[in-house]
Amino acid sequence: MVEGHWATKPGGAAGYLRRIAAGLGVAIVLGTVAFALPAAAQRLAPALNSTNAILKWINSYRHKPDPEDLPVVVHALSTMQAFKDAESSGPYIGFIAGVLGANPALAENLTLKMISIDPADHWVLVRAIAYSGLPDWKDLLATFVDRMPTRREMIDKYLDGKLPTLQEIDFKPAKPGMLDKIRADLHIGDKPKKIVALEPTPELIDVLWGYYLATGGYPPIDSVIKLLPLSNDHDNVDNLTTGSAAKFTLASNAVRDTDLLAMLQAAEKKQPDDIKPVLKDVIETAETVDTVHMRQDSLAAIEELKEKGPNSKRELSGWGQVGQGALSMGCVVAAATGQIELGIPCVIGGAAYTAGLQYATH
């Protein structure tokens, strides 16, 4: 369970995650935004016709946060089908959730203005509200359930506690032993009760970074920090990948964001023994700008686990699926192919990091 208040005042955020499959054959068609805009947001309309324009708006949000403009940006993203792939939408979901959480008095009105997006994209609003950390997020969801009929089942599951919120992260996922796997395969014994919690994944890291960029607050960073011990899990390739993504994203973003680096330095003193040495490595990497070395070490560890199997046993089934599904390409690949435009800051997200590892291994 994440401690602290998630809805903090905006500020101190670095740049935003660039989500373009650079040089890898994935094209995003950018269309002009065509819908009824609130009068206060008319000034934004001409600029929101490209991904870069939206990135620049998000990048400048920390300097002069204006939550009233959020619906315009969400409409633009929906128009250019940015929410089509659920696995690459994490940063946007986190950002929307962060803006709503930081502005409880405006949350209902902002949702009302966003709800006219393509109904196929309503799942983004449902999840963002559930992740917002608002004390009355369930009431907010219930208010709009009739306006999002195609997502009624999803809403009901959140209201019933059957789907986890962003405050319900499983930071230390249990690793079933060999006997547990045999019992499960043979259907022996009672089926263990499933705990409602978010599993640690690179996509979850993306959500946390999106929330941070909307608020500049410590709670989402605290959650990423709590995932760091997974970088030492040499028995599970998914955990190792997620933990490595947590390390790399913290270090890479702290290079660009001095407020973030200060957060990490302050946080190091109060961390438990399983986190403190890893966080210290992250801080030293950011201070010396040695992220290339960290990424190479992470890649080598993952490759060794894939080739030799886990430390505890040589279990080779499934090792080839490093971060399977995290196919969106971000800063890591864009940098490798030389296609990041100058002047646009770039926050490295979890799925982008995983995609970079996949790219480097091919």
mmCIF file of C-alpha atoms in Angstrom:
data_model
loop_
_atom_site.group_PDB
_atom_site.id
_atom_site.type_symbol
_atom_site.label_atom_id
_atom_site.label_comp_id
_atom_site.label_asym_id
_atom_site.label_seq_id
_atom_site.Cartn_x
_atom_site.Cartn_y
_atom_site.Cartn_z
ATOM 1 C CA MET A 1 0.000 0.000 0.000
ATOM 2 C CA VAL A 2 1.434 3.401 -0.968
ATOM 3 C CA GLU A 3 1.751 5.784 1.950
ATOM 4 C CA GLY A 4 1.061 9.504 1.818
ATOM 5 C CA HIS A 5 -1.246 11.733 -0.176
ATOM 6 C CA TRP A 6 -1.139 11.354 -3.914
ATOM 7 C CA ALA A 7 -2.913 14.615 -4.716
ATOM 8 C CA THR A 8 -0.103 17.113 -4.320
ATOM 9 C CA LYS A 9 0.466 20.481 -5.893
ATOM 10 C CA PRO A 10 1.912 20.413 -9.424
ATOM 11 C CA GLY A 11 5.498 21.394 -10.035
ATOM 12 C CA GLY A 12 9.025 20.073 -10.402
ATOM 13 C CA ALA A 13 8.278 17.635 -13.193
ATOM 14 C CA ALA A 14 10.731 16.770 -15.921
ATOM 15 C CA GLY A 15 9.698 16.315 -19.563
ATOM 16 C CA TYR A 16 7.102 13.814 -20.714
ATOM 17 C CA LEU A 17 7.327 10.360 -22.196
ATOM 18 C CA ARG A 18 7.714 10.321 -25.968
ATOM 19 C CA ARG A 19 5.588 7.454 -27.337
ATOM 20 C CA ILE A 20 6.487 7.127 -31.014
ATOM 21 C CA ALA A 21 7.755 3.946 -32.621
ATOM 22 C CA ALA A 22 10.739 5.682 -34.177
ATOM 23 C CA GLY A 23 12.136 3.999 -37.267
ATOM 24 C CA LEU A 24 10.365 0.712 -36.564
ATOM 25 C CA GLY A 25 7.460 0.878 -38.969
ATOM 26 C CA VAL A 26 4.750 1.961 -36.529
ATOM 27 C CA ALA A 27 3.039 5.118 -37.729
ATOM 28 C CA ILE A 28 0.646 7.295 -35.798
ATOM 29 C CA VAL A 29 -1.722 9.303 -37.983
ATOM 30 C CA LEU A 30 -1.973 12.814 -36.593
ATOM 31 C CA GLY A 31 -5.240 14.579 -37.260
ATOM 32 C CA THR A 32 -6.501 18.053 -36.556
ATOM 33 C CA VAL A 33 -8.683 18.244 -33.475
ATOM 34 C CA ALA A 34 -12.297 18.791 -34.508
ATOM 35 C CA PHE A 35 -14.787 19.081 -31.691
ATOM 36 C CA ALA A 36 -16.480 21.701 -29.579
ATOM 37 C CA LEU A 37 -13.893 23.244 -27.284
ATOM 38 C CA PRO A 38 -14.567 25.135 -24.060
ATOM 39 C CA ALA A 39 -14.181 28.869 -24.616
ATOM 40 C CA ALA A 40 -11.272 29.081 -22.176
ATOM 41 C CA ALA A 41 -9.371 26.463 -24.152
ATOM 42 C CA GLN A 42 -9.820 27.881 -27.662
ATOM 43 C CA ARG A 43 -6.236 29.160 -27.609
ATOM 44 C CA LEU A 44 -4.976 25.575 -27.513
ATOM 45 C CA ALA A 45 -6.886 24.265 -30.513
ATOM 46 C CA PRO A 46 -4.536 25.335 -33.348
ATOM 47 C CA ALA A 47 -1.501 23.797 -31.640
ATOM 48 C CA LEU A 48 -2.917 20.378 -30.856
ATOM 49 C CA ASN A 49 -2.413 18.760 -34.235
ATOM 50 C CA SER A 50 0.678 16.696 -33.510
ATOM 51 C CA THR A 51 2.238 14.558 -30.855
ATOM 52 C CA ASN A 52 5.035 17.097 -30.409
ATOM 53 C CA ALA A 53 2.507 19.851 -29.696
ATOM 54 C CA ILE A 54 0.921 17.784 -26.949
ATOM 55 C CA LEU A 55 4.340 16.882 -25.539
ATOM 56 C CA LYS A 56 5.253 20.557 -25.371
ATOM 57 C CA TRP A 57 2.001 21.340 -23.569
ATOM 58 C CA ILE A 58 2.642 18.594 -21.043
ATOM 59 C CA ASN A 59 6.251 19.704 -20.655
ATOM 60 C CA SER A 60 5.149 23.275 -19.860
ATOM 61 C CA TYR A 61 2.384 22.166 -17.482
ATOM 62 C CA ARG A 62 4.735 22.207 -14.522
ATOM 63 C CA HIS A 63 5.609 25.874 -15.109
ATOM 64 C CA LYS A 64 2.024 27.084 -15.209
ATOM 65 C CA PRO A 65 -0.438 24.272 -14.440
ATOM 66 C CA ASP A 66 -3.874 24.860 -15.907
ATOM 67 C CA PRO A 67 -6.108 21.830 -15.292
ATOM 68 C CA GLU A 68 -8.915 23.416 -17.285
ATOM 69 C CA ASP A 69 -6.943 22.618 -20.439
ATOM 70 C CA LEU A 70 -6.786 18.890 -19.704
ATOM 71 C CA PRO A 71 -10.029 17.999 -21.583
ATOM 72 C CA VAL A 72 -8.687 19.581 -24.765
ATOM 73 C CA VAL A 73 -5.522 17.502 -24.589
ATOM 74 C CA VAL A 74 -7.455 14.305 -23.834
ATOM 75 C CA HIS A 75 -9.738 14.950 -26.821
ATOM 76 C CA ALA A 76 -6.683 15.481 -29.019
ATOM 77 C CA LEU A 77 -5.082 12.240 -27.843
ATOM 78 C CA SER A 78 -8.324 10.354 -28.448
ATOM 79 C CA THR A 79 -8.623 11.835 -31.933
ATOM 80 C CA MET A 80 -5.148 10.653 -32.878
ATOM 81 C CA GLN A 81 -5.909 7.205 -31.363
ATOM 82 C CA ALA A 82 -3.270 7.459 -28.670
ATOM 83 C CA PHE A 83 -5.394 5.250 -26.393
ATOM 84 C CA LYS A 84 -5.808 2.460 -28.934
ATOM 85 C CA ASP A 85 -3.062 0.344 -27.356
ATOM 86 C CA ALA A 86 -3.722 -0.163 -23.661
ATOM 87 C CA GLU A 87 -0.121 -1.199 -23.001
ATOM 88 C CA SER A 88 1.285 2.113 -24.238
ATOM 89 C CA SER A 89 -1.306 4.361 -22.574
ATOM 90 C CA GLY A 90 0.126 4.193 -19.073
ATOM 91 C CA PRO A 91 1.770 7.647 -19.038
ATOM 92 C CA TYR A 92 -1.431 9.328 -20.235
ATOM 93 C CA ILE A 93 -3.555 7.480 -17.676
ATOM 94 C CA GLY A 94 -1.167 8.469 -14.899
ATOM 95 C CA PHE A 95 -1.106 12.082 -16.060
ATOM 96 C CA ILE A 96 -4.903 12.375 -16.227
ATOM 97 C CA ALA A 97 -5.174 10.688 -12.833
ATOM 98 C CA GLY A 98 -2.611 13.097 -11.387
ATOM 99 C CA VAL A 99 -4.381 16.204 -12.666
ATOM 100 C CA LEU A 100 -7.720 14.978 -11.302
ATOM 101 C CA GLY A 101 -6.163 14.012 -7.962
ATOM 102 C CA ALA A 102 -4.476 17.389 -7.579
ATOM 103 C CA ASN A 103 -7.694 19.262 -8.355
ATOM 104 C CA PRO A 104 -10.543 17.630 -6.405
ATOM 105 C CA ALA A 105 -12.815 20.665 -6.725
ATOM 106 C CA LEU A 106 -12.558 20.497 -10.529
ATOM 107 C CA ALA A 107 -12.551 16.723 -10.978
ATOM 108 C CA GLU A 108 -16.257 16.318 -11.787
ATOM 109 C CA ASN A 109 -16.309 19.221 -14.238
ATOM 110 C CA LEU A 110 -13.118 18.033 -15.955
ATOM 111 C CA THR A 111 -14.569 14.533 -16.313
ATOM 112 C CA LEU A 112 -17.773 15.963 -17.766
ATOM 113 C CA LYS A 113 -15.748 17.758 -20.440
ATOM 114 C CA MET A 114 -13.646 14.690 -21.243
ATOM 115 C CA ILE A 115 -16.484 12.196 -21.446
ATOM 116 C CA SER A 116 -17.436 13.193 -24.999
ATOM 117 C CA ILE A 117 -14.322 11.464 -26.371
ATOM 118 C CA ASP A 118 -14.711 8.302 -28.443
ATOM 119 C CA PRO A 119 -16.666 5.834 -26.251
ATOM 120 C CA ALA A 120 -14.027 3.219 -27.082
ATOM 121 C CA ASP A 121 -11.582 5.326 -25.043
ATOM 122 C CA HIS A 122 -13.779 5.654 -21.956
ATOM 123 C CA TRP A 123 -11.717 2.946 -20.260
ATOM 124 C CA VAL A 124 -8.922 5.519 -19.932
ATOM 125 C CA LEU A 125 -11.174 7.868 -17.962
ATOM 126 C CA VAL A 126 -12.457 5.034 -15.773
ATOM 127 C CA ARG A 127 -8.955 3.923 -14.881
ATOM 128 C CA ALA A 128 -7.674 7.468 -14.400
ATOM 129 C CA ILE A 129 -10.486 8.242 -11.961
ATOM 130 C CA ALA A 130 -9.821 5.008 -10.054
ATOM 131 C CA TYR A 131 -6.099 5.832 -9.964
ATOM 132 C CA SER A 132 -6.583 9.494 -9.034
ATOM 133 C CA GLY A 133 -6.374 9.042 -5.288
ATOM 134 C CA LEU A 134 -9.413 11.283 -4.806
ATOM 135 C CA PRO A 135 -11.196 10.482 -1.541
ATOM 136 C CA ASP A 136 -14.513 10.349 -3.413
ATOM 137 C CA TRP A 137 -13.321 8.647 -6.582
ATOM 138 C CA LYS A 138 -16.000 5.974 -6.294
ATOM 139 C CA ASP A 139 -18.724 8.623 -6.148
ATOM 140 C CA LEU A 140 -17.210 10.277 -9.219
ATOM 141 C CA LEU A 141 -17.255 7.000 -11.139
ATOM 142 C CA ALA A 142 -20.837 6.288 -10.082
ATOM 143 C CA THR A 143 -21.871 9.759 -11.245
ATOM 144 C CA PHE A 144 -20.803 9.023 -14.815
ATOM 145 C CA VAL A 145 -21.612 5.326 -15.084
ATOM 146 C CA ASP A 146 -24.688 5.998 -17.252
ATOM 147 C CA ARG A 147 -22.612 8.174 -19.562
ATOM 148 C CA MET A 148 -20.140 5.336 -20.143
ATOM 149 C CA PRO A 149 -22.421 2.319 -20.690
ATOM 150 C CA THR A 150 -19.809 0.297 -22.590
ATOM 151 C CA ARG A 151 -17.584 0.381 -19.482
ATOM 152 C CA ARG A 152 -20.266 -0.412 -16.914
ATOM 153 C CA GLU A 153 -18.737 -3.792 -16.057
ATOM 154 C CA MET A 154 -15.324 -2.216 -15.583
ATOM 155 C CA ILE A 155 -16.794 0.508 -13.392
ATOM 156 C CA ASP A 156 -18.730 -2.032 -11.320
ATOM 157 C CA LYS A 157 -15.557 -4.008 -10.665
ATOM 158 C CA TYR A 158 -13.738 -0.919 -9.442
ATOM 159 C CA LEU A 159 -16.686 0.048 -7.236
ATOM 160 C CA ASP A 160 -16.838 -3.489 -5.819
ATOM 161 C CA GLY A 161 -13.099 -3.575 -5.109
ATOM 162 C CA LYS A 162 -12.450 -6.308 -7.663
ATOM 163 C CA LEU A 163 -9.970 -4.167 -9.596
ATOM 164 C CA PRO A 164 -6.995 -2.542 -7.838
ATOM 165 C CA THR A 165 -6.272 1.169 -7.584
ATOM 166 C CA LEU A 166 -2.862 2.815 -7.871
ATOM 167 C CA GLN A 167 -2.603 2.711 -4.096
ATOM 168 C CA GLU A 168 -2.750 -1.109 -4.158
ATOM 169 C CA ILE A 169 0.559 -2.199 -5.632
ATOM 170 C CA ASP A 170 2.093 -5.576 -4.878
ATOM 171 C CA PHE A 171 5.677 -4.450 -4.328
ATOM 172 C CA LYS A 172 6.927 -7.899 -3.314
ATOM 173 C CA PRO A 173 5.102 -10.463 -5.449
ATOM 174 C CA ALA A 174 5.239 -13.952 -4.019
ATOM 175 C CA LYS A 175 7.272 -16.464 -6.003
ATOM 176 C CA PRO A 176 5.652 -19.909 -6.047
ATOM 177 C CA GLY A 177 7.995 -22.759 -5.281
ATOM 178 C CA MET A 178 8.296 -25.984 -7.224
ATOM 179 C CA LEU A 179 5.797 -27.805 -4.977
ATOM 180 C CA ASP A 180 3.314 -24.965 -5.358
ATOM 181 C CA LYS A 181 3.582 -25.241 -9.137
ATOM 182 C CA ILE A 182 3.122 -29.020 -9.024
ATOM 183 C CA ARG A 183 0.020 -28.644 -6.842
ATOM 184 C CA ALA A 184 -1.382 -26.043 -9.195
ATOM 185 C CA ASP A 185 -0.713 -28.182 -12.279
ATOM 186 C CA LEU A 186 -2.334 -31.234 -10.658
ATOM 187 C CA HIS A 187 -5.173 -29.179 -9.155
ATOM 188 C CA ILE A 188 -4.273 -30.408 -5.664
ATOM 189 C CA GLY A 189 -5.596 -28.512 -2.667
ATOM 190 C CA ASP A 190 -7.649 -25.349 -2.436
ATOM 191 C CA LYS A 191 -7.039 -22.630 -4.942
ATOM 192 C CA PRO A 192 -5.324 -19.718 -3.154
ATOM 193 C CA LYS A 193 -7.443 -16.627 -2.759
ATOM 194 C CA LYS A 194 -6.391 -13.980 -5.238
ATOM 195 C CA ILE A 195 -5.384 -10.686 -3.661
ATOM 196 C CA VAL A 196 -6.598 -7.581 -5.461
ATOM 197 C CA ALA A 197 -3.382 -5.705 -6.229
ATOM 198 C CA LEU A 198 -1.485 -4.230 -9.150
ATOM 199 C CA GLU A 199 1.338 -6.468 -10.296
ATOM 200 C CA PRO A 200 4.693 -4.762 -10.811
ATOM 201 C CA THR A 201 5.259 -4.248 -14.533
ATOM 202 C CA PRO A 202 7.006 -1.710 -16.764
ATOM 203 C CA GLU A 203 3.536 -0.447 -17.755
ATOM 204 C CA LEU A 204 2.790 0.311 -14.102
ATOM 205 C CA ILE A 205 6.002 2.306 -13.939
ATOM 206 C CA ASP A 206 4.722 4.360 -16.879
ATOM 207 C CA VAL A 207 1.533 5.174 -14.960
ATOM 208 C CA LEU A 208 3.548 6.271 -11.941
ATOM 209 C CA TRP A 209 5.717 8.564 -14.064
ATOM 210 C CA GLY A 210 2.625 10.073 -15.666
ATOM 211 C CA TYR A 211 1.226 10.824 -12.210
ATOM 212 C CA TYR A 212 4.495 12.398 -11.139
ATOM 213 C CA LEU A 213 4.549 14.643 -14.197
ATOM 214 C CA ALA A 214 1.086 15.945 -13.348
ATOM 215 C CA THR A 215 1.828 16.657 -9.689
ATOM 216 C CA GLY A 216 5.550 16.799 -9.090
ATOM 217 C CA GLY A 217 4.818 14.971 -5.831
ATOM 218 C CA TYR A 218 6.789 12.298 -4.016
ATOM 219 C CA PRO A 219 4.188 9.473 -3.625
ATOM 220 C CA PRO A 220 4.508 8.080 -7.182
ATOM 221 C CA ILE A 221 8.284 8.300 -6.921
ATOM 222 C CA ASP A 222 8.089 6.448 -3.619
ATOM 223 C CA SER A 223 6.228 3.666 -5.420
ATOM 224 C CA VAL A 224 8.914 3.407 -8.110
ATOM 225 C CA ILE A 225 11.572 3.308 -5.374
ATOM 226 C CA LYS A 226 9.769 0.425 -3.664
ATOM 227 C CA LEU A 227 10.111 -1.584 -6.895
ATOM 228 C CA LEU A 228 13.925 -1.326 -6.841
ATOM 229 C CA PRO A 229 14.554 -4.600 -4.941
ATOM 230 C CA LEU A 230 13.106 -6.476 -7.909
ATOM 231 C CA SER A 231 16.262 -5.525 -9.816
ATOM 232 C CA ASN A 232 18.090 -8.089 -7.668
ATOM 233 C CA ASP A 233 15.631 -10.898 -8.371
ATOM 234 C CA HIS A 234 17.671 -13.342 -10.440
ATOM 235 C CA ASP A 235 15.022 -16.042 -10.237
ATOM 236 C CA ASN A 236 12.254 -14.292 -12.169
ATOM 237 C CA VAL A 237 12.827 -12.573 -15.482
ATOM 238 C CA ASP A 238 9.686 -10.418 -15.264
ATOM 239 C CA ASN A 239 10.617 -9.105 -11.817
ATOM 240 C CA LEU A 240 14.202 -8.514 -12.916
ATOM 241 C CA THR A 241 13.018 -6.574 -15.960
ATOM 242 C CA THR A 242 10.597 -4.449 -13.934
ATOM 243 C CA GLY A 243 13.159 -3.733 -11.227
ATOM 244 C CA SER A 244 15.757 -2.821 -13.832
ATOM 245 C CA ALA A 245 13.246 -0.487 -15.478
ATOM 246 C CA ALA A 246 12.619 1.169 -12.121
ATOM 247 C CA LYS A 247 16.363 1.718 -11.632
ATOM 248 C CA PHE A 248 16.981 3.017 -15.117
ATOM 249 C CA THR A 249 13.983 5.361 -15.238
ATOM 250 C CA LEU A 250 14.791 6.909 -11.872
ATOM 251 C CA ALA A 251 18.415 7.487 -12.817
ATOM 252 C CA SER A 252 17.711 8.754 -16.338
ATOM 253 C CA ASN A 253 14.989 11.145 -15.257
ATOM 254 C CA ALA A 254 16.989 12.406 -12.268
ATOM 255 C CA VAL A 255 19.758 13.423 -14.670
ATOM 256 C CA ARG A 256 17.348 15.942 -16.201
ATOM 257 C CA ASP A 257 15.247 16.820 -13.166
ATOM 258 C CA THR A 258 17.121 18.335 -10.225
ATOM 259 C CA ASP A 259 13.975 18.329 -8.063
ATOM 260 C CA LEU A 260 13.663 14.604 -8.613
ATOM 261 C CA LEU A 261 17.333 14.057 -7.763
ATOM 262 C CA ALA A 262 16.835 15.985 -4.530
ATOM 263 C CA MET A 263 13.833 13.763 -3.720
ATOM 264 C CA LEU A 264 15.915 10.638 -4.218
ATOM 265 C CA GLN A 265 18.780 11.977 -2.103
ATOM 266 C CA ALA A 266 16.391 12.806 0.747
ATOM 267 C CA ALA A 267 14.631 9.458 0.443
ATOM 268 C CA GLU A 268 17.828 7.399 0.606
ATOM 269 C CA LYS A 269 18.302 8.037 4.326
ATOM 270 C CA LYS A 270 15.035 6.379 5.359
ATOM 271 C CA GLN A 271 15.003 3.317 3.115
ATOM 272 C CA PRO A 272 15.119 -0.291 4.378
ATOM 273 C CA ASP A 273 18.185 -2.437 3.784
ATOM 274 C CA ASP A 274 16.850 -4.059 0.608
ATOM 275 C CA ILE A 275 16.293 -0.680 -1.067
ATOM 276 C CA LYS A 276 19.049 1.605 0.240
ATOM 277 C CA PRO A 277 22.026 0.180 -1.745
ATOM 278 C CA VAL A 278 20.029 0.066 -4.978
ATOM 279 C CA LEU A 279 18.799 3.623 -4.542
ATOM 280 C CA LYS A 280 22.342 4.728 -3.736
ATOM 281 C CA ASP A 281 23.442 3.248 -7.061
ATOM 282 C CA VAL A 282 20.609 5.116 -8.812
ATOM 283 C CA ILE A 283 21.655 8.420 -7.234
ATOM 284 C CA GLU A 284 25.348 7.939 -8.082
ATOM 285 C CA THR A 285 24.412 7.056 -11.644
ATOM 286 C CA ALA A 286 22.320 10.221 -11.970
ATOM 287 C CA GLU A 287 25.008 12.396 -10.394
ATOM 288 C CA THR A 288 27.705 11.048 -12.722
ATOM 289 C CA VAL A 289 25.392 10.749 -15.753
ATOM 290 C CA ASP A 290 26.423 7.135 -16.264
ATOM 291 C CA THR A 291 23.071 5.708 -17.380
ATOM 292 C CA VAL A 292 24.616 3.868 -20.320
ATOM 293 C CA HIS A 293 26.600 1.690 -17.931
ATOM 294 C CA MET A 294 23.478 0.967 -15.863
ATOM 295 C CA ARG A 295 21.490 -0.049 -18.920
ATOM 296 C CA GLN A 296 24.274 -2.326 -20.120
ATOM 297 C CA ASP A 297 24.489 -4.009 -16.700
ATOM 298 C CA SER A 298 20.719 -4.535 -16.648
ATOM 299 C CA LEU A 299 20.742 -6.009 -20.125
ATOM 300 C CA ALA A 300 23.587 -8.358 -19.212
ATOM 301 C CA ALA A 301 21.745 -9.563 -16.092
ATOM 302 C CA ILE A 302 18.569 -10.251 -18.050
ATOM 303 C CA GLU A 303 20.468 -12.046 -20.806
ATOM 304 C CA GLU A 304 22.255 -14.213 -18.239
ATOM 305 C CA LEU A 305 18.968 -15.157 -16.612
ATOM 306 C CA LYS A 306 17.478 -16.039 -19.990
ATOM 307 C CA GLU A 307 20.457 -18.180 -20.982
ATOM 308 C CA LYS A 308 21.289 -19.912 -17.700
ATOM 309 C CA GLY A 309 17.942 -19.887 -15.936
ATOM 310 C CA PRO A 310 17.282 -18.702 -12.379
ATOM 311 C CA ASN A 311 19.773 -18.944 -9.564
ATOM 312 C CA SER A 312 17.551 -21.283 -7.568
ATOM 313 C CA LYS A 313 16.808 -23.722 -10.395
ATOM 314 C CA ARG A 314 17.310 -24.174 -14.104
ATOM 315 C CA GLU A 315 13.797 -23.513 -15.273
ATOM 316 C CA LEU A 316 13.940 -22.540 -18.908
ATOM 317 C CA SER A 317 10.269 -22.323 -19.865
ATOM 318 C CA GLY A 318 9.131 -18.826 -20.643
ATOM 319 C CA TRP A 319 12.458 -17.044 -20.308
ATOM 320 C CA GLY A 320 12.248 -15.633 -23.808
ATOM 321 C CA GLN A 321 9.347 -13.390 -22.924
ATOM 322 C CA VAL A 322 11.082 -10.374 -21.478
ATOM 323 C CA GLY A 323 8.425 -7.752 -20.951
ATOM 324 C CA GLN A 324 6.201 -9.363 -23.567
ATOM 325 C CA GLY A 325 3.525 -6.935 -24.638
ATOM 326 C CA ALA A 326 5.545 -3.808 -23.877
ATOM 327 C CA LEU A 327 5.987 -3.066 -27.552
ATOM 328 C CA SER A 328 5.628 0.715 -27.535
ATOM 329 C CA MET A 329 8.853 2.460 -28.452
ATOM 330 C CA GLY A 330 10.025 5.436 -26.460
ATOM 331 C CA CYS A 331 13.157 7.386 -25.678
ATOM 332 C CA VAL A 332 15.537 4.438 -25.481
ATOM 333 C CA VAL A 333 14.895 3.299 -29.031
ATOM 334 C CA ALA A 334 14.439 6.805 -30.383
ATOM 335 C CA ALA A 335 17.828 7.757 -28.982
ATOM 336 C CA ALA A 336 19.403 4.630 -30.441
ATOM 337 C CA THR A 337 18.101 5.519 -33.881
ATOM 338 C CA GLY A 338 18.920 9.218 -33.574
ATOM 339 C CA GLN A 339 15.344 10.394 -33.959
ATOM 340 C CA ILE A 340 14.708 12.508 -30.871
ATOM 341 C CA GLU A 341 14.091 16.120 -31.863
ATOM 342 C CA LEU A 342 16.251 18.705 -30.130
ATOM 343 C CA GLY A 343 14.601 20.759 -27.455
ATOM 344 C CA ILE A 344 11.981 18.213 -26.368
ATOM 345 C CA PRO A 345 12.788 16.747 -22.965
ATOM 346 C CA CYS A 346 12.115 13.083 -22.639
ATOM 347 C CA VAL A 347 11.122 11.089 -19.592
ATOM 348 C CA ILE A 348 12.042 7.453 -19.860
ATOM 349 C CA GLY A 349 9.074 5.272 -18.976
ATOM 350 C CA GLY A 350 9.017 1.634 -17.981
ATOM 351 C CA ALA A 351 7.622 0.197 -21.195
ATOM 352 C CA ALA A 352 9.973 2.373 -23.215
ATOM 353 C CA TYR A 353 12.910 0.978 -21.249
ATOM 354 C CA THR A 354 11.719 -2.592 -21.829
ATOM 355 C CA ALA A 355 11.276 -1.890 -25.517
ATOM 356 C CA GLY A 356 14.819 -0.555 -25.611
ATOM 357 C CA LEU A 357 16.112 -3.788 -24.146
ATOM 358 C CA GLN A 358 14.172 -5.760 -26.728
ATOM 359 C CA TYR A 359 15.569 -3.540 -29.484
ATOM 360 C CA ALA A 360 19.133 -3.974 -28.197
ATOM 361 C CA THR A 361 18.856 -7.758 -28.227
ATOM 362 C CA HIS A 362 17.790 -8.038 -31.868
#
